[in-house]
Short mmCIF file of C-alpha atoms and ligand atoms in Angstrom, two decimals:
data_model
loop_
_atom_site.label_atom_id
_atom_site.label_comp_id
_atom_site.label_asym_id
_atom_site.label_seq_id
_atom_site.Cartn_x
_atom_site.Cartn_y
_atom_site.Cartn_z
CA UNK A 1 36.46 -41.02 4.46
CA UNK A 2 37.64 -38.50 7.00
CA UNK A 3 34.97 -35.85 8.30
CA UNK A 4 36.84 -33.17 6.40
CA UNK A 5 35.40 -34.91 2.85
CA UNK A 6 31.92 -34.85 3.67
CA UNK A 7 30.37 -32.24 1.54
CA UNK A 8 26.83 -30.85 2.33
CA UNK A 9 24.85 -29.10 0.22
CA UNK A 10 24.68 -25.50 0.67
CA UNK A 11 21.44 -25.07 2.91
CA UNK A 12 19.61 -22.60 0.92
CA UNK A 13 17.16 -20.26 1.93
CA UNK A 14 14.72 -21.67 4.84
CA UNK A 15 10.96 -20.56 4.87
CA UNK A 16 8.93 -19.95 8.05
CA UNK A 17 7.99 -23.70 8.00
CA UNK A 18 11.85 -24.71 8.32
CA UNK A 19 11.64 -26.10 4.99
CA UNK A 20 13.76 -24.68 1.76
CA UNK A 21 11.91 -21.51 0.00
CA UNK A 22 9.54 -22.60 -2.73
CA UNK A 23 9.86 -21.22 -6.13
CA UNK A 24 6.83 -19.57 -7.18
CA UNK A 25 3.99 -21.61 -9.28
CA UNK A 26 3.49 -21.39 -13.19
CA UNK A 27 0.04 -21.57 -12.19
CA UNK A 28 -2.69 -20.61 -9.39
CA UNK A 29 -2.64 -23.47 -6.94
CA UNK A 30 -5.76 -25.23 -6.09
CA UNK A 31 -7.80 -23.74 -2.98
CA UNK A 32 -7.23 -20.10 -3.43
CA UNK A 33 -10.46 -18.46 -3.10
CA UNK A 34 -9.67 -14.91 -1.24
CA UNK A 35 -6.95 -13.12 -0.27
CA UNK A 36 -6.26 -14.62 2.81
CA UNK A 37 -6.13 -18.18 0.89
CA UNK A 38 -3.03 -16.25 -0.72
CA UNK A 39 -1.32 -15.28 2.79
CA UNK A 40 -1.59 -19.06 3.47
CA UNK A 41 0.13 -20.22 0.73
CA UNK A 42 2.82 -17.30 0.54
CA UNK A 43 4.28 -18.58 3.73
CA UNK A 44 6.17 -21.56 1.98
CA UNK A 45 7.54 -19.29 -0.94
CA UNK A 46 9.07 -16.42 1.16
CA UNK A 47 12.16 -16.65 3.30
CA UNK A 48 11.94 -16.82 6.92
CA UNK A 49 13.33 -13.26 8.11
CA UNK A 50 11.48 -11.46 4.70
CA UNK A 51 8.21 -13.14 5.86
CA UNK A 52 8.29 -11.82 9.95
CA UNK A 53 9.42 -8.80 8.51
CA UNK A 54 6.19 -8.43 6.06
CA UNK A 55 3.83 -9.94 8.65
CA UNK A 56 4.95 -7.96 11.10
CA UNK A 57 2.89 -5.33 12.97
CA UNK A 58 4.68 -2.90 15.97
CA UNK A 59 4.93 -3.67 19.54
CA UNK A 60 2.05 -6.20 20.70
CA UNK A 61 0.50 -6.28 17.47
CA UNK A 62 -2.79 -4.19 18.51
CA UNK A 63 -2.70 -2.17 15.83
CA UNK A 64 -2.87 -4.41 12.99
CA UNK A 65 -5.51 -6.61 14.86
CA UNK A 66 -7.71 -3.39 15.22
CA UNK A 67 -7.26 -2.84 11.44
CA UNK A 68 -9.20 -6.55 10.87
CA UNK A 69 -11.61 -6.18 13.92
CA UNK A 70 -13.03 -2.75 12.84
CA UNK A 71 -13.77 -4.17 9.71
CA UNK A 72 -15.54 -7.37 11.01
CA UNK A 73 -17.71 -5.18 13.48
CA UNK A 74 -19.54 -3.56 10.92
CA UNK A 75 -22.54 -4.86 9.80
CA UNK A 76 -24.45 -4.73 6.53
CA UNK A 77 -27.78 -4.11 5.77
CA UNK A 78 -28.95 -4.65 2.04
CA UNK A 79 -31.62 -2.77 0.16
CA UNK A 80 -33.84 -5.21 -2.11
CA UNK A 81 -34.57 -5.35 -5.98
CA UNK A 82 -32.05 -2.92 -7.07
CA UNK A 83 -31.79 -2.87 -10.70
CA UNK A 84 -28.14 -3.84 -11.80
CA UNK A 85 -28.63 -3.33 -15.54
CA UNK A 86 -26.32 -0.44 -15.89
CA UNK A 87 -23.87 -1.40 -12.60
CA UNK A 88 -20.64 -0.09 -12.77
CA UNK A 89 -17.62 0.09 -10.32
CA UNK A 90 -16.06 3.00 -11.91
CA UNK A 91 -15.24 6.35 -10.91
CA UNK A 92 -12.99 9.54 -11.62
CA UNK A 93 -10.52 10.38 -9.08
CA UNK A 94 -8.12 13.50 -9.28
CA UNK A 95 -9.26 13.62 -12.86
CA UNK A 96 -7.99 10.03 -13.18
CA UNK A 97 -10.18 6.94 -14.24
CA UNK A 98 -10.32 4.25 -11.71
CA UNK A 99 -11.98 1.16 -13.00
CA UNK A 100 -12.66 0.04 -9.69
CA UNK A 101 -12.04 1.58 -6.25
CA UNK A 102 -8.90 -0.36 -5.25
CA UNK A 103 -5.48 0.56 -5.72
CA UNK A 104 -2.11 -1.28 -4.89
CA UNK A 105 -0.61 0.76 -1.96
CA UNK A 106 2.95 1.35 -1.95
CA UNK A 107 4.77 -1.31 -0.42
CA UNK A 108 8.73 -1.45 -0.23
CA UNK A 109 10.94 -4.17 -1.94
CA UNK A 110 8.84 -6.52 -4.17
CA UNK A 111 11.88 -8.71 -4.66
CA UNK A 112 11.55 -10.18 -1.61
CA UNK A 113 8.67 -12.09 -2.76
CA UNK A 114 9.46 -13.06 -6.50
CA UNK A 115 13.11 -11.97 -8.83
CA UNK A 116 10.44 -9.90 -11.07
CA UNK A 117 9.29 -7.75 -8.38
CA UNK A 118 7.72 -4.61 -8.88
CA UNK A 119 7.89 -5.32 -12.51
CA UNK A 120 5.54 -8.03 -12.22
CA UNK A 121 3.59 -6.27 -10.14
CA UNK A 122 2.98 -3.22 -12.57
CA UNK A 123 2.15 -5.70 -15.28
CA UNK A 124 -0.49 -7.29 -13.26
CA UNK A 125 -1.99 -4.11 -12.28
CA UNK A 126 -2.14 -2.78 -15.87
CA UNK A 127 -3.84 -6.03 -16.88
CA UNK A 128 -6.30 -5.53 -14.00
CA UNK A 129 -6.65 -2.18 -14.44
CA UNK A 130 -5.49 -1.40 -10.86
CA UNK A 131 -3.85 1.81 -9.97
CA UNK A 132 -0.32 1.13 -8.52
CA UNK A 133 1.63 3.39 -5.94
CA UNK A 134 5.48 2.21 -6.33
CA UNK A 135 7.34 2.93 -3.18
CA UNK A 136 10.56 5.10 -2.74
CA UNK A 137 12.11 1.76 -1.54
CA UNK A 138 11.30 -0.06 -4.63
CA UNK A 139 13.56 -2.64 -5.63
CA UNK A 140 13.67 -1.87 -9.28
CA UNK A 141 13.68 1.65 -10.18
CA UNK A 142 10.65 3.92 -10.62
CA UNK A 143 11.67 4.50 -14.10
CA UNK A 144 11.84 0.43 -14.88
CA UNK A 145 8.65 -0.32 -13.35
CA UNK A 146 6.74 2.72 -15.28
CA UNK A 147 8.43 0.87 -18.43
CA UNK A 148 7.20 -2.31 -17.10
CA UNK A 149 3.41 -0.52 -17.00
CA UNK A 150 3.95 1.28 -20.35
CA UNK A 151 4.68 -2.19 -22.10
CA UNK A 152 1.89 -4.04 -20.36
CA UNK A 153 -0.33 -1.41 -21.58
CA UNK A 154 0.46 -1.43 -24.96
CA UNK A 155 0.25 -5.32 -25.21
CA UNK A 156 -3.09 -5.65 -23.27
CA UNK A 157 -4.95 -2.13 -24.07
CA UNK A 158 -5.42 -1.83 -20.61
CA UNK A 159 -3.84 0.96 -17.94
CA UNK A 160 -4.51 2.63 -14.79
CA UNK A 161 -3.45 5.32 -12.80
CA UNK A 162 0.64 4.98 -11.71
CA UNK A 163 1.70 7.02 -8.51
CA UNK A 164 4.96 7.42 -6.90
CA UNK A 165 5.36 7.45 -2.98
CA UNK A 166 7.52 9.52 -1.83
CA UNK A 167 9.49 9.13 1.64
CA UNK A 168 11.26 12.36 2.86
CA UNK A 169 15.23 12.30 2.24
CA UNK A 170 17.62 13.98 4.53
CA UNK A 171 18.47 16.58 1.78
CA UNK A 172 15.67 18.30 0.47
CA UNK A 173 17.54 18.21 -3.32
CA UNK A 174 17.22 13.95 -3.19
CA UNK A 175 13.62 14.69 -2.41
CA UNK A 176 13.43 17.03 -5.28
CA UNK A 177 15.48 14.63 -7.40
CA UNK A 178 12.77 11.75 -7.24
CA UNK A 179 9.88 14.16 -7.50
CA UNK A 180 11.38 14.95 -10.84
CA UNK A 181 12.17 11.44 -11.90
CA UNK A 182 8.74 10.66 -11.05
CA UNK A 183 7.68 13.51 -13.24
CA UNK A 184 9.96 12.60 -16.07
CA UNK A 185 9.02 8.82 -15.92
CA UNK A 186 5.14 9.88 -16.22
CA UNK A 187 3.56 9.28 -12.98
CA UNK A 188 0.47 11.06 -12.19
CA UNK A 189 0.45 11.78 -8.27
CA UNK A 190 2.86 12.05 -5.72
CA UNK A 191 2.42 10.51 -2.48
CA UNK A 192 3.96 11.63 0.57
CA UNK A 193 4.11 8.98 3.23
CA UNK A 194 3.98 11.24 6.66
CA UNK A 195 3.54 8.63 9.24
CA UNK A 196 6.81 6.47 9.03
CA UNK A 197 9.43 9.15 9.43
CA UNK A 198 10.12 7.44 12.92
CA UNK A 199 10.00 3.72 13.12
CA UNK A 200 11.98 0.97 14.39
CA UNK A 201 13.18 -1.59 11.95
CA UNK A 202 15.67 -4.36 12.58
CA UNK A 203 15.15 -6.31 8.88
CA UNK A 204 18.29 -6.73 6.91
CA UNK A 205 17.83 -6.81 3.31
CA UNK A 206 19.04 -10.06 1.79
CA UNK A 207 21.81 -10.02 -0.72
CA UNK A 208 20.54 -8.43 -4.36
CA UNK A 209 17.70 -6.59 -2.93
CA UNK A 210 18.54 -3.17 -2.66
CA UNK A 211 16.45 0.64 -2.85
CA UNK A 212 16.90 0.85 -6.79
CA UNK A 213 15.86 4.48 -6.53
CA UNK A 214 18.38 5.67 -4.17
CA UNK A 215 21.30 3.87 -5.42
CA UNK A 216 22.80 7.10 -6.33
CA UNK A 217 22.23 8.63 -2.96
CA UNK A 218 25.05 8.55 -0.58
CA UNK A 219 24.27 6.22 2.43
CA UNK A 220 23.73 7.26 5.69
CA UNK A 221 25.30 5.00 7.91
CA UNK A 222 24.71 4.65 11.64
CA UNK A 223 28.14 5.33 13.43
CA UNK A 224 29.26 3.90 17.12
CA UNK A 225 29.31 7.38 17.95
CA UNK A 226 25.87 7.77 17.01
CA UNK A 227 25.10 5.52 20.00
CA UNK A 228 27.33 7.13 22.27
CA UNK A 229 25.57 10.30 22.38
CA UNK A 230 23.42 11.49 25.28
CA UNK A 231 20.37 11.29 23.03
CA UNK A 232 18.71 8.33 22.22
CA UNK A 233 15.90 9.65 19.49
CA UNK A 234 15.49 13.37 20.61
CA UNK A 235 18.52 15.44 19.45
CA UNK A 236 19.34 12.74 16.50
CA UNK A 237 19.46 13.23 12.50
CA UNK A 238 16.51 10.79 12.88
CA UNK A 239 14.38 13.00 14.86
CA UNK A 240 15.46 16.42 13.54
CA UNK A 241 14.57 15.12 9.88
CA UNK A 242 11.11 13.95 10.46
CA UNK A 243 8.80 15.11 8.09
CA UNK A 244 6.92 18.35 9.45
CA UNK A 245 4.37 21.16 8.32
CA UNK A 246 7.16 23.09 6.72
CA UNK A 247 7.96 20.14 4.28
CA UNK A 248 4.58 20.17 3.49
CA UNK A 249 4.68 23.74 2.45
CA UNK A 250 7.87 23.39 0.64
CA UNK A 251 7.07 19.84 -1.68
CA UNK A 252 3.45 21.76 -2.24
CA UNK A 253 5.60 24.36 -4.37
CA UNK A 254 8.03 21.84 -6.06
CA UNK A 255 5.26 20.24 -8.19
CA UNK A 256 2.60 20.71 -10.57
CA UNK A 257 1.19 16.98 -9.96
CA UNK A 258 -1.74 16.00 -7.48
CA UNK A 259 -0.16 15.65 -3.88
CA UNK A 260 -1.55 13.09 -1.73
CA UNK A 261 -0.62 12.50 2.01
CA UNK A 262 -0.45 9.07 3.10
CA UNK A 263 -0.66 8.14 6.85
CA UNK A 264 -3.49 10.65 8.18
CA UNK A 265 -5.70 9.36 11.28
CA UNK A 266 -6.30 12.46 13.05
CA UNK A 267 -9.36 14.46 11.83
CA UNK A 268 -7.44 18.07 12.80
CA UNK A 269 -4.33 17.30 10.74
CA UNK A 270 -6.54 16.12 8.02
CA UNK A 271 -8.28 19.59 7.57
CA UNK A 272 -4.94 21.50 7.76
CA UNK A 273 -3.18 19.34 5.21
CA UNK A 274 -6.13 20.03 3.06
CA UNK A 275 -5.98 23.77 3.70
CA UNK A 276 -1.85 23.75 2.94
CA UNK A 277 -2.66 22.20 -0.68
CA UNK A 278 -3.14 18.56 -0.44
CA UNK A 279 -5.04 17.20 -3.05
CA UNK A 280 -6.16 14.18 -1.46
CA UNK A 281 -5.39 11.97 1.73
CA UNK A 282 -4.77 8.40 2.47
CA UNK A 283 -6.28 7.51 5.92
CA UNK A 284 -3.87 4.93 7.23
CA UNK A 285 -1.76 3.66 10.23
CA UNK A 286 0.90 2.03 8.02
CA UNK A 287 -0.59 -1.46 8.30
CA UNK A 288 -0.34 -1.39 11.88
CA UNK A 289 3.50 -1.66 11.54
CA UNK A 290 4.62 2.20 13.24
CA UNK A 291 2.66 2.76 15.95
CA UNK A 292 1.28 0.24 18.45
CA UNK A 293 -2.50 1.07 19.62
CA UNK A 294 -3.56 3.79 17.06
CA UNK A 295 -7.03 3.83 15.93
CA UNK A 296 -8.03 1.82 13.14
CA UNK A 297 -8.32 3.72 9.91
CA UNK A 298 -11.96 2.57 9.18
CA UNK A 299 -13.04 3.95 12.70
CA UNK A 300 -11.14 7.26 12.13
CA UNK A 301 -12.82 7.74 8.74
CA UNK A 302 -16.14 9.33 9.28
CA UNK A 303 -14.72 12.18 11.27
CA UNK A 304 -11.84 12.88 8.72
CA UNK A 305 -14.47 13.11 5.97
CA UNK A 306 -16.67 15.41 8.06
CA UNK A 307 -13.58 17.68 8.62
CA UNK A 308 -12.50 18.00 4.95
CA UNK A 309 -15.89 18.04 3.56
CA UNK A 310 -17.34 15.82 0.47
CA UNK A 311 -15.00 17.27 -1.89
CA UNK A 312 -11.61 15.96 -1.08
CA UNK A 313 -10.75 12.75 -2.27
CA UNK A 314 -10.25 10.38 0.79
CA UNK A 315 -8.41 6.74 0.33
CA UNK A 316 -7.92 4.33 3.08
CA UNK A 317 -5.94 1.26 4.02
CA UNK A 318 -5.12 -1.24 6.61
CA UNK A 319 -6.56 -4.84 6.61
CA UNK A 320 -8.63 -4.49 3.63
CA UNK A 321 -9.01 -8.12 2.74
CA UNK A 322 -12.48 -8.91 1.34
CA UNK A 323 -15.07 -7.35 -1.14
CA UNK A 324 -17.18 -6.27 1.88
CA UNK A 325 -14.29 -4.48 3.49
CA UNK A 326 -14.00 -2.16 0.43
CA UNK A 327 -17.80 -1.63 0.43
CA UNK A 328 -17.76 -0.83 4.57
CA UNK A 329 -14.86 1.89 3.59
CA UNK A 330 -16.85 3.27 0.77
CA UNK A 331 -20.18 3.41 2.97
CA UNK A 332 -18.20 5.47 5.61
CA UNK A 333 -16.77 8.14 3.14
CA UNK A 334 -13.62 6.59 1.36
CA UNK A 335 -13.40 7.22 -2.47
CA UNK A 336 -11.20 4.30 -2.88
CA UNK A 337 -8.97 1.59 -1.02
CA UNK A 338 -5.41 0.35 -1.13
CA UNK A 339 -4.08 -3.21 -0.30
CA UNK A 340 -0.83 -3.85 0.89
CA UNK A 341 0.34 -7.09 1.99
CA UNK A 342 -1.53 -9.38 -0.35
CA UNK A 343 0.38 -7.76 -3.18
CA UNK A 344 3.56 -9.73 -1.80
CA UNK A 345 1.34 -13.25 -0.76
CA UNK A 346 0.03 -13.17 -4.19
CA UNK A 347 3.59 -12.48 -6.08
CA UNK A 348 5.63 -15.21 -4.06
CA UNK A 349 2.97 -17.95 -4.67
CA UNK A 350 2.08 -17.18 -8.66
CA UNK A 351 4.37 -14.05 -9.55
CA UNK A 352 2.32 -11.60 -12.03
CA UNK A 353 -0.35 -14.17 -12.70
CA UNK A 354 -0.78 -14.60 -9.14
CA UNK A 355 -1.26 -10.63 -8.43
CA UNK A 356 -3.38 -10.56 -11.60
CA UNK A 357 -5.68 -13.49 -9.98
CA UNK A 358 -5.55 -11.98 -6.50
CA UNK A 359 -6.88 -8.66 -7.78
CA UNK A 360 -9.82 -10.32 -10.07
CA UNK A 361 -10.83 -12.37 -7.09
CA UNK A 362 -11.02 -9.36 -4.97
CA UNK A 363 -12.92 -7.31 -7.92
CA UNK A 364 -15.16 -9.97 -8.20
CA UNK A 365 -15.89 -9.60 -4.39
CA UNK A 366 -16.65 -6.10 -4.68
CA UNK A 367 -19.11 -6.67 -7.30
CA UNK A 368 -20.84 -9.31 -5.40
CA UNK A 369 -20.85 -7.18 -2.53
CA UNK A 370 -22.31 -4.30 -4.65
CA UNK A 371 -25.13 -6.53 -6.14
CA UNK A 372 -26.05 -8.46 -2.73
CA UNK A 373 -25.87 -4.90 -0.92
CA UNK A 374 -28.58 -3.33 -3.75
CA UNK A 375 -25.57 -0.67 -5.23
CA UNK A 376 -25.61 -0.44 -8.85
CA UNK A 377 -22.81 2.20 -8.55
CA UNK A 378 -20.45 3.77 -6.15
CA UNK A 379 -22.52 6.75 -5.47
CA UNK A 380 -25.17 4.18 -4.03
CA UNK A 381 -22.75 3.28 -1.16
CA UNK A 382 -23.92 4.99 1.88
CA UNK A 383 -23.43 4.58 5.70
CA UNK A 384 -27.19 3.95 5.78
CA UNK A 385 -26.51 0.43 4.85
CA UNK A 386 -24.27 -0.51 7.76
CA UNK A 387 -26.76 -1.61 10.18
CA UNK A 388 -26.93 0.64 13.26
CA UNK A 389 -28.86 0.02 16.43
CA UNK A 390 -30.93 3.33 15.65
CA UNK A 391 -32.13 1.99 12.49
CA UNK A 392 -33.87 -1.26 14.07
C1 LIG B 401 4.23 -1.24 3.88
N1 LIG B 401 3.61 0.16 3.51
C2 LIG B 401 4.75 0.97 3.01
N2 LIG B 401 4.12 1.96 3.05
C3 LIG B 401 4.81 3.48 2.30
O1 LIG B 401 4.25 4.42 2.17
N3 LIG B 401 5.92 3.23 1.59
C4 LIG B 401 6.40 2.07 1.85
O2 LIG B 401 7.44 1.92 1.03
C5 LIG B 401 5.87 0.72 2.65
N4 LIG B 401 6.62 -0.44 2.71
C6 LIG B 401 5.52 -1.53 2.95
C7 LIG B 401 6.46 -2.73 3.37
C8 LIG B 401 5.56 -3.72 4.02
C9 LIG B 401 6.25 -4.73 3.90
C10 LIG B 401 4.12 -3.52 4.44
C11 LIG B 401 3.62 -4.89 4.67
C12 LIG B 401 3.69 -2.06 4.12
C13 LIG B 401 2.47 0.25 4.05
C14 LIG B 401 1.64 0.11 2.97
O3 LIG B 401 1.67 1.06 2.12
C15 LIG B 401 -0.13 -0.04 3.60
O4 LIG B 401 -0.48 1.01 4.48
C16 LIG B 401 -0.24 -1.27 4.54
O5 LIG B 401 0.71 -2.24 3.88
C17 LIG B 401 -1.68 -1.47 4.36
O6 LIG B 401 -1.93 -2.24 5.23
P1 LIG B 401 -2.74 -4.05 4.59
O7 LIG B 401 -3.02 -3.86 3.38
O8 LIG B 401 -0.87 -4.50 4.44
O9 LIG B 401 -3.15 -4.43 5.76
#
């Protein structure tokens, strides 16, 4: 046999362990008891470059690390002998019912984790009565994702808020088209992300994964002439199109849906956003993916709460992995929190079942934390339950 006759099997996609990517399992694997367990299992089920993209933090990963250590540094000081007979995690936010104070953050391209992508996530979210914020960069369209959520709601008799996350597009008419499509499809709020208009990314999408909502918009290719110009960032279309206050004024006038701004860390900006008509804010550093060295959301939260007052709903994300993290965020003034990466981990490990189970695990931990801290209701969660030297 000559060398030319040897046919090696085509090498399929490999995971970060250098093995073929494992398909999602039909059941929950043994040994998954927490969200970090999902992260450990997920590596084998995701193609290596997609894994690196999902896990990545900007530059040295300082922000990414702060997001966790800020939670770990806070210590809890439980109250005793609480009556839990009427205990509940329910609340109303922007006139919408949240069965528990956790939602799924907007995360691009769920098909990187599982072929059913956002459709599976939407089904899991509805089954577990968990709000879902669908990204502009979803890999199934916002309409398809809403149909999956509505079908699941009919089947299981449970529902939760569905919100649409908007990234500013080069043309305002394109932004408006996305907003109208979200309204027509039945989304209940617009979440405008303002902290990632300028962001480095070298990740190339694998074949078959696309930004389904943007299919009809003209592509914005990078030309050699762009690289040859004197300007690097300043003076480029990217900088010129970065979201700004004028856009907020414009967007506020375009929709009657609640407008929530995501990606706020400064108390001053937060107050100005509320004065300009934002209905709620998401305190976030984009999961440590944009600017390295930022304050963690949980450290920024108290000043933002004092700046906007008690009435403005505040959500928070970045590093939330345990029920006690949810508790700590609420104690410092959040009304609810979002989780990002764990959605993709659980989807990769066991599809819709995995994400539903991941939410079940977290919800159990939230109830445990409340019970053990002596809080029967979300309103009982106060910063006096965080240990401070002055309370000794
Ligand atoms: C994101 N995030 C994000 N945010 C957003 O507003 N629109 C988007 O499309 C995306 N896409 C996205 C992709 C990936 C792979 C990640 C990890 C994150 C940020 C996300 O909404 C959220 O702020 C963080 O993920 C929260 O941090 P944790 O929970 O991942 O630590």
